[in-house]
Amino acid sequence: YQLHFDRVFRDVAYMVGANALAEEIVQESFAAALTGLRNFDGRASFESWLRGIAHNLVRRHWRTQSRRGRAYDRLEHVTPSAMGAQPGDPEAAHVQDRRAEVLKAVLEELPAAMREAFVLCDVQGLSAADAAARLDISEGNVRVRASRARALIRTELERLGWIDARGVPRGGAS
């Protein structure tokens, strides 16, 4: 438990956003692993198997939650200075906060499979091979899902006026 908790928690927190929910899912993952230990066949490492359980529980959470009216809280802790705003510049800080809110909402609207691939590859920085192993799909499938997610995000941000057709950020859409 102590050896794997932090890494599994970090993965789940990136996927669901809220730390309390992430902790609940991780606890459920360990409980499921303990009760299903006889199903562990050793083909993958124990940690990979445990992360697979956690990812399945995250998917179940996504399927059961209401899609409307919920912001994707994974970016909850993004600060204006982390996104390039100068300290003491309230207008820039407001624009950066608004950008984070818009991005949360856009991510929430992605299909779960694309969101998952995007988060693993583009947010966590995993290779396609590592993401494929965690999701139990092919590397090509991970690349396609992440690419489609990027395209959908880009299209929506452009539609909302946050980026131009070249993908360059605009000052601040309404």
PDB file of C-alpha atoms in Angstrom:
ATOM      1  CA  TYR A   1       0.000   0.000   0.000  1.00  0.00           C
ATOM      2  CA  GLN A   2       2.671   2.505   1.021  1.00  0.00           C
ATOM      3  CA  LEU A   3       4.828   1.622  -1.975  1.00  0.00           C
ATOM      4  CA  HIS A   4       2.127   2.244  -4.587  1.00  0.00           C
ATOM      5  CA  PHE A   5      -0.376   4.702  -3.085  1.00  0.00           C
ATOM      6  CA  ASP A   6       1.284   7.970  -4.174  1.00  0.00           C
ATOM      7  CA  ARG A   7       1.768   6.977  -7.808  1.00  0.00           C
ATOM      8  CA  VAL A   8      -1.722   5.524  -8.194  1.00  0.00           C
ATOM      9  CA  PHE A   9      -3.227   8.540  -6.410  1.00  0.00           C
ATOM     10  CA  ARG A  10      -1.392  10.948  -8.736  1.00  0.00           C
ATOM     11  CA  ASP A  11      -2.750   9.111 -11.806  1.00  0.00           C
ATOM     12  CA  VAL A  12      -6.301   9.083 -10.507  1.00  0.00           C
ATOM     13  CA  ALA A  13      -6.155  12.722  -9.364  1.00  0.00           C
ATOM     14  CA  TYR A  14      -5.150  13.779 -12.891  1.00  0.00           C
ATOM     15  CA  MET A  15      -8.139  11.885 -14.246  1.00  0.00           C
ATOM     16  CA  VAL A  16     -10.855  13.017 -11.827  1.00  0.00           C
ATOM     17  CA  GLY A  17      -9.477  16.313 -10.554  1.00  0.00           C
ATOM     18  CA  ALA A  18     -10.815  16.380  -7.023  1.00  0.00           C
ATOM     19  CA  ASN A  19      -8.386  15.042  -4.421  1.00  0.00           C
ATOM     20  CA  ALA A  20     -11.130  13.667  -2.166  1.00  0.00           C
ATOM     21  CA  LEU A  21     -12.686  11.736  -5.039  1.00  0.00           C
ATOM     22  CA  ALA A  22      -9.263  10.539  -6.178  1.00  0.00           C
ATOM     23  CA  GLU A  23      -8.482   9.251  -2.694  1.00  0.00           C
ATOM     24  CA  GLU A  24     -11.814   7.435  -2.565  1.00  0.00           C
ATOM     25  CA  ILE A  25     -11.173   5.767  -5.925  1.00  0.00           C
ATOM     26  CA  VAL A  26      -7.632   4.769  -4.915  1.00  0.00           C
ATOM     27  CA  GLN A  27      -8.922   3.242  -1.678  1.00  0.00           C
ATOM     28  CA  GLU A  28     -11.535   1.333  -3.669  1.00  0.00           C
ATOM     29  CA  SER A  29      -8.777   0.203  -6.053  1.00  0.00           C
ATOM     30  CA  PHE A  30      -6.731  -1.258  -3.217  1.00  0.00           C
ATOM     31  CA  ALA A  31      -9.796  -2.971  -1.788  1.00  0.00           C
ATOM     32  CA  ALA A  32     -10.625  -4.442  -5.206  1.00  0.00           C
ATOM     33  CA  ALA A  33      -7.019  -5.572  -5.643  1.00  0.00           C
ATOM     34  CA  LEU A  34      -7.020  -7.233  -2.248  1.00  0.00           C
ATOM     35  CA  THR A  35     -10.258  -9.106  -2.874  1.00  0.00           C
ATOM     36  CA  GLY A  36      -9.214  -9.996  -6.423  1.00  0.00           C
ATOM     37  CA  LEU A  37      -5.594 -10.878  -5.699  1.00  0.00           C
ATOM     38  CA  ARG A  38      -6.172 -14.408  -6.955  1.00  0.00           C
ATOM     39  CA  ASN A  39      -6.799 -12.867 -10.413  1.00  0.00           C
ATOM     40  CA  PHE A  40      -3.321 -11.304 -10.541  1.00  0.00           C
ATOM     41  CA  ASP A  41      -1.475 -13.499 -13.028  1.00  0.00           C
ATOM     42  CA  GLY A  42       1.901 -11.764 -13.016  1.00  0.00           C
ATOM     43  CA  ARG A  43       1.919 -10.924 -16.745  1.00  0.00           C
ATOM     44  CA  ALA A  44       2.347  -7.277 -15.786  1.00  0.00           C
ATOM     45  CA  SER A  45       3.856  -5.733 -12.688  1.00  0.00           C
ATOM     46  CA  PHE A  46       1.654  -5.484  -9.621  1.00  0.00           C
ATOM     47  CA  GLU A  47       1.658  -1.695  -9.953  1.00  0.00           C
ATOM     48  CA  SER A  48       0.453  -1.874 -13.559  1.00  0.00           C
ATOM     49  CA  TRP A  49      -2.294  -4.269 -12.527  1.00  0.00           C
ATOM     50  CA  LEU A  50      -3.297  -1.967  -9.666  1.00  0.00           C
ATOM     51  CA  ARG A  51      -3.307   1.087 -11.948  1.00  0.00           C
ATOM     52  CA  GLY A  52      -5.488  -0.846 -14.378  1.00  0.00           C
ATOM     53  CA  ILE A  53      -8.003  -1.440 -11.597  1.00  0.00           C
ATOM     54  CA  ALA A  54      -7.884   2.258 -10.702  1.00  0.00           C
ATOM     55  CA  HIS A  55      -8.391   3.309 -14.333  1.00  0.00           C
ATOM     56  CA  ASN A  56     -11.389   1.006 -14.614  1.00  0.00           C
ATOM     57  CA  LEU A  57     -12.885   2.585 -11.506  1.00  0.00           C
ATOM     58  CA  VAL A  58     -12.265   6.051 -12.965  1.00  0.00           C
ATOM     59  CA  ARG A  59     -14.038   4.982 -16.158  1.00  0.00           C
ATOM     60  CA  ARG A  60     -16.950   3.716 -14.082  1.00  0.00           C
ATOM     61  CA  HIS A  61     -17.063   7.064 -12.280  1.00  0.00           C
ATOM     62  CA  TRP A  62     -17.131   8.930 -15.592  1.00  0.00           C
ATOM     63  CA  ARG A  63     -19.935   6.739 -16.877  1.00  0.00           C
ATOM     64  CA  THR A  64     -22.092   7.337 -13.833  1.00  0.00           C
ATOM     65  CA  GLN A  65     -21.521  11.066 -13.285  1.00  0.00           C
ATOM     66  CA  SER A  66     -23.701  13.671 -14.864  1.00  0.00           C
ATOM     67  CA  ARG A  67     -21.865  15.250 -17.790  1.00  0.00           C
ATOM     68  CA  ARG A  68     -23.831  18.492 -17.725  1.00  0.00           C
ATOM     69  CA  GLY A  69     -23.025  21.258 -15.319  1.00  0.00           C
ATOM     70  CA  ARG A  70     -19.709  19.858 -14.048  1.00  0.00           C
ATOM     71  CA  ALA A  71     -16.339  21.443 -14.736  1.00  0.00           C
ATOM     72  CA  TYR A  72     -13.418  19.123 -15.172  1.00  0.00           C
ATOM     73  CA  ASP A  73     -11.556  19.901 -11.934  1.00  0.00           C
ATOM     74  CA  ARG A  74      -8.205  18.385 -12.940  1.00  0.00           C
ATOM     75  CA  LEU A  75      -6.843  21.888 -13.539  1.00  0.00           C
ATOM     76  CA  GLU A  76      -8.156  23.168 -10.202  1.00  0.00           C
ATOM     77  CA  HIS A  77      -4.735  24.081  -8.907  1.00  0.00           C
ATOM     78  CA  VAL A  78      -3.472  25.923 -11.984  1.00  0.00           C
ATOM     79  CA  THR A  79      -2.203  29.280 -10.834  1.00  0.00           C
ATOM     80  CA  PRO A  80      -1.883  32.391 -12.955  1.00  0.00           C
ATOM     81  CA  SER A  81       1.888  32.559 -12.398  1.00  0.00           C
ATOM     82  CA  ALA A  82       2.231  28.947 -13.568  1.00  0.00           C
ATOM     83  CA  MET A  83       0.495  29.965 -16.797  1.00  0.00           C
ATOM     84  CA  GLY A  84       2.654  33.028 -17.461  1.00  0.00           C
ATOM     85  CA  ALA A  85       0.878  35.851 -15.649  1.00  0.00           C
ATOM     86  CA  GLN A  86       3.120  38.360 -13.919  1.00  0.00           C
ATOM     87  CA  PRO A  87       2.797  38.605 -10.128  1.00  0.00           C
ATOM     88  CA  GLY A  88       0.712  41.614  -9.143  1.00  0.00           C
ATOM     89  CA  ASP A  89      -1.077  41.871 -12.495  1.00  0.00           C
ATOM     90  CA  PRO A  90      -4.733  41.285 -11.561  1.00  0.00           C
ATOM     91  CA  GLU A  91      -6.011  41.573 -15.144  1.00  0.00           C
ATOM     92  CA  ALA A  92      -3.560  38.955 -16.440  1.00  0.00           C
ATOM     93  CA  ALA A  93      -4.341  36.752 -13.443  1.00  0.00           C
ATOM     94  CA  HIS A  94      -8.070  37.030 -14.205  1.00  0.00           C
ATOM     95  CA  VAL A  95      -7.537  36.120 -17.861  1.00  0.00           C
ATOM     96  CA  GLN A  96      -5.422  33.112 -16.866  1.00  0.00           C
ATOM     97  CA  ASP A  97      -8.044  31.972 -14.345  1.00  0.00           C
ATOM     98  CA  ARG A  98     -10.728  32.304 -17.008  1.00  0.00           C
ATOM     99  CA  ARG A  99      -8.591  30.314 -19.490  1.00  0.00           C
ATOM    100  CA  ALA A 100      -8.224  27.530 -16.928  1.00  0.00           C
ATOM    101  CA  GLU A 101     -12.010  27.471 -16.391  1.00  0.00           C
ATOM    102  CA  VAL A 102     -12.656  27.287 -20.133  1.00  0.00           C
ATOM    103  CA  LEU A 103     -10.103  24.526 -20.576  1.00  0.00           C
ATOM    104  CA  LYS A 104     -11.706  22.568 -17.722  1.00  0.00           C
ATOM    105  CA  ALA A 105     -15.076  22.816 -19.400  1.00  0.00           C
ATOM    106  CA  VAL A 106     -13.669  21.799 -22.784  1.00  0.00           C
ATOM    107  CA  LEU A 107     -11.923  18.773 -21.254  1.00  0.00           C
ATOM    108  CA  GLU A 108     -15.156  17.741 -19.524  1.00  0.00           C
ATOM    109  CA  GLU A 109     -16.922  17.556 -22.868  1.00  0.00           C
ATOM    110  CA  LEU A 110     -14.369  15.210 -24.444  1.00  0.00           C
ATOM    111  CA  PRO A 111     -15.359  11.570 -24.766  1.00  0.00           C
ATOM    112  CA  ALA A 112     -13.844   9.663 -21.823  1.00  0.00           C
ATOM    113  CA  ALA A 113     -11.475   7.581 -23.976  1.00  0.00           C
ATOM    114  CA  MET A 114     -10.005  10.680 -25.634  1.00  0.00           C
ATOM    115  CA  ARG A 115      -9.793  12.591 -22.345  1.00  0.00           C
ATOM    116  CA  GLU A 116      -7.950   9.682 -20.755  1.00  0.00           C
ATOM    117  CA  ALA A 117      -5.394   9.445 -23.579  1.00  0.00           C
ATOM    118  CA  PHE A 118      -4.934  13.225 -23.611  1.00  0.00           C
ATOM    119  CA  VAL A 119      -4.366  13.404 -19.851  1.00  0.00           C
ATOM    120  CA  LEU A 120      -1.880  10.533 -19.840  1.00  0.00           C
ATOM    121  CA  CYS A 121       0.119  11.742 -22.850  1.00  0.00           C
ATOM    122  CA  ASP A 122      -0.181  15.528 -22.793  1.00  0.00           C
ATOM    123  CA  VAL A 123      -0.647  16.326 -19.115  1.00  0.00           C
ATOM    124  CA  GLN A 124       1.301  13.554 -17.420  1.00  0.00           C
ATOM    125  CA  GLY A 125       3.824  13.321 -20.260  1.00  0.00           C
ATOM    126  CA  LEU A 126       3.717   9.544 -20.637  1.00  0.00           C
ATOM    127  CA  SER A 127       4.957   7.956 -23.813  1.00  0.00           C
ATOM    128  CA  ALA A 128       2.403   6.303 -26.077  1.00  0.00           C
ATOM    129  CA  ALA A 129       3.807   2.931 -25.018  1.00  0.00           C
ATOM    130  CA  ASP A 130       3.368   3.669 -21.303  1.00  0.00           C
ATOM    131  CA  ALA A 131      -0.117   5.091 -21.813  1.00  0.00           C
ATOM    132  CA  ALA A 132      -1.061   2.082 -23.936  1.00  0.00           C
ATOM    133  CA  ALA A 133       0.091  -0.279 -21.207  1.00  0.00           C
ATOM    134  CA  ARG A 134      -1.989   1.554 -18.607  1.00  0.00           C
ATOM    135  CA  LEU A 135      -5.072   1.643 -20.800  1.00  0.00           C
ATOM    136  CA  ASP A 136      -4.591  -1.869 -22.166  1.00  0.00           C
ATOM    137  CA  ILE A 137      -4.855  -0.682 -25.778  1.00  0.00           C
ATOM    138  CA  SER A 138      -2.377  -0.385 -28.649  1.00  0.00           C
ATOM    139  CA  GLU A 139       0.113   2.483 -28.949  1.00  0.00           C
ATOM    140  CA  GLY A 140      -1.498   3.459 -32.237  1.00  0.00           C
ATOM    141  CA  ASN A 141      -4.878   3.694 -30.555  1.00  0.00           C
ATOM    142  CA  VAL A 142      -3.408   5.931 -27.832  1.00  0.00           C
ATOM    143  CA  ARG A 143      -1.872   8.201 -30.460  1.00  0.00           C
ATOM    144  CA  VAL A 144      -5.140   8.429 -32.394  1.00  0.00           C
ATOM    145  CA  ARG A 145      -7.196   9.173 -29.272  1.00  0.00           C
ATOM    146  CA  ALA A 146      -4.757  11.824 -28.024  1.00  0.00           C
ATOM    147  CA  SER A 147      -4.525  13.419 -31.469  1.00  0.00           C
ATOM    148  CA  ARG A 148      -8.302  13.546 -31.844  1.00  0.00           C
ATOM    149  CA  ALA A 149      -8.589  15.022 -28.347  1.00  0.00           C
ATOM    150  CA  ARG A 150      -6.071  17.747 -29.236  1.00  0.00           C
ATOM    151  CA  ALA A 151      -7.996  18.530 -32.430  1.00  0.00           C
ATOM    152  CA  LEU A 152     -11.318  18.753 -30.582  1.00  0.00           C
ATOM    153  CA  ILE A 153      -9.789  20.962 -27.892  1.00  0.00           C
ATOM    154  CA  ARG A 154      -8.193  23.219 -30.505  1.00  0.00           C
ATOM    155  CA  THR A 155     -11.471  23.491 -32.471  1.00  0.00           C
ATOM    156  CA  GLU A 156     -13.501  24.324 -29.370  1.00  0.00           C
ATOM    157  CA  LEU A 157     -10.983  26.891 -28.074  1.00  0.00           C
ATOM    158  CA  GLU A 158     -10.972  28.506 -31.516  1.00  0.00           C
ATOM    159  CA  ARG A 159     -14.796  28.522 -31.622  1.00  0.00           C
ATOM    160  CA  LEU A 160     -14.879  30.159 -28.191  1.00  0.00           C
ATOM    161  CA  GLY A 161     -12.365  32.800 -29.293  1.00  0.00           C
ATOM    162  CA  TRP A 162      -9.504  31.776 -27.017  1.00  0.00           C
ATOM    163  CA  ILE A 163      -7.115  30.926 -29.864  1.00  0.00           C
ATOM    164  CA  ASP A 164      -6.903  31.953 -33.492  1.00  0.00           C
ATOM    165  CA  ALA A 165      -6.859  29.598 -36.494  1.00  0.00           C
ATOM    166  CA  ARG A 166      -3.092  29.106 -36.055  1.00  0.00           C
ATOM    167  CA  GLY A 167      -3.543  28.090 -32.405  1.00  0.00           C
ATOM    168  CA  VAL A 168      -2.112  31.332 -31.027  1.00  0.00           C
ATOM    169  CA  PRO A 169      -3.769  32.469 -27.772  1.00  0.00           C
ATOM    170  CA  ARG A 170      -5.868  35.613 -27.904  1.00  0.00           C
ATOM    171  CA  GLY A 171      -5.943  38.223 -25.175  1.00  0.00           C
ATOM    172  CA  GLY A 172      -9.106  37.035 -23.471  1.00  0.00           C
ATOM    173  CA  ALA A 173     -12.389  35.915 -24.894  1.00  0.00           C
ATOM    174  CA  SER A 174     -15.697  36.713 -23.303  1.00  0.00           C
TER     175      SER A 174
END
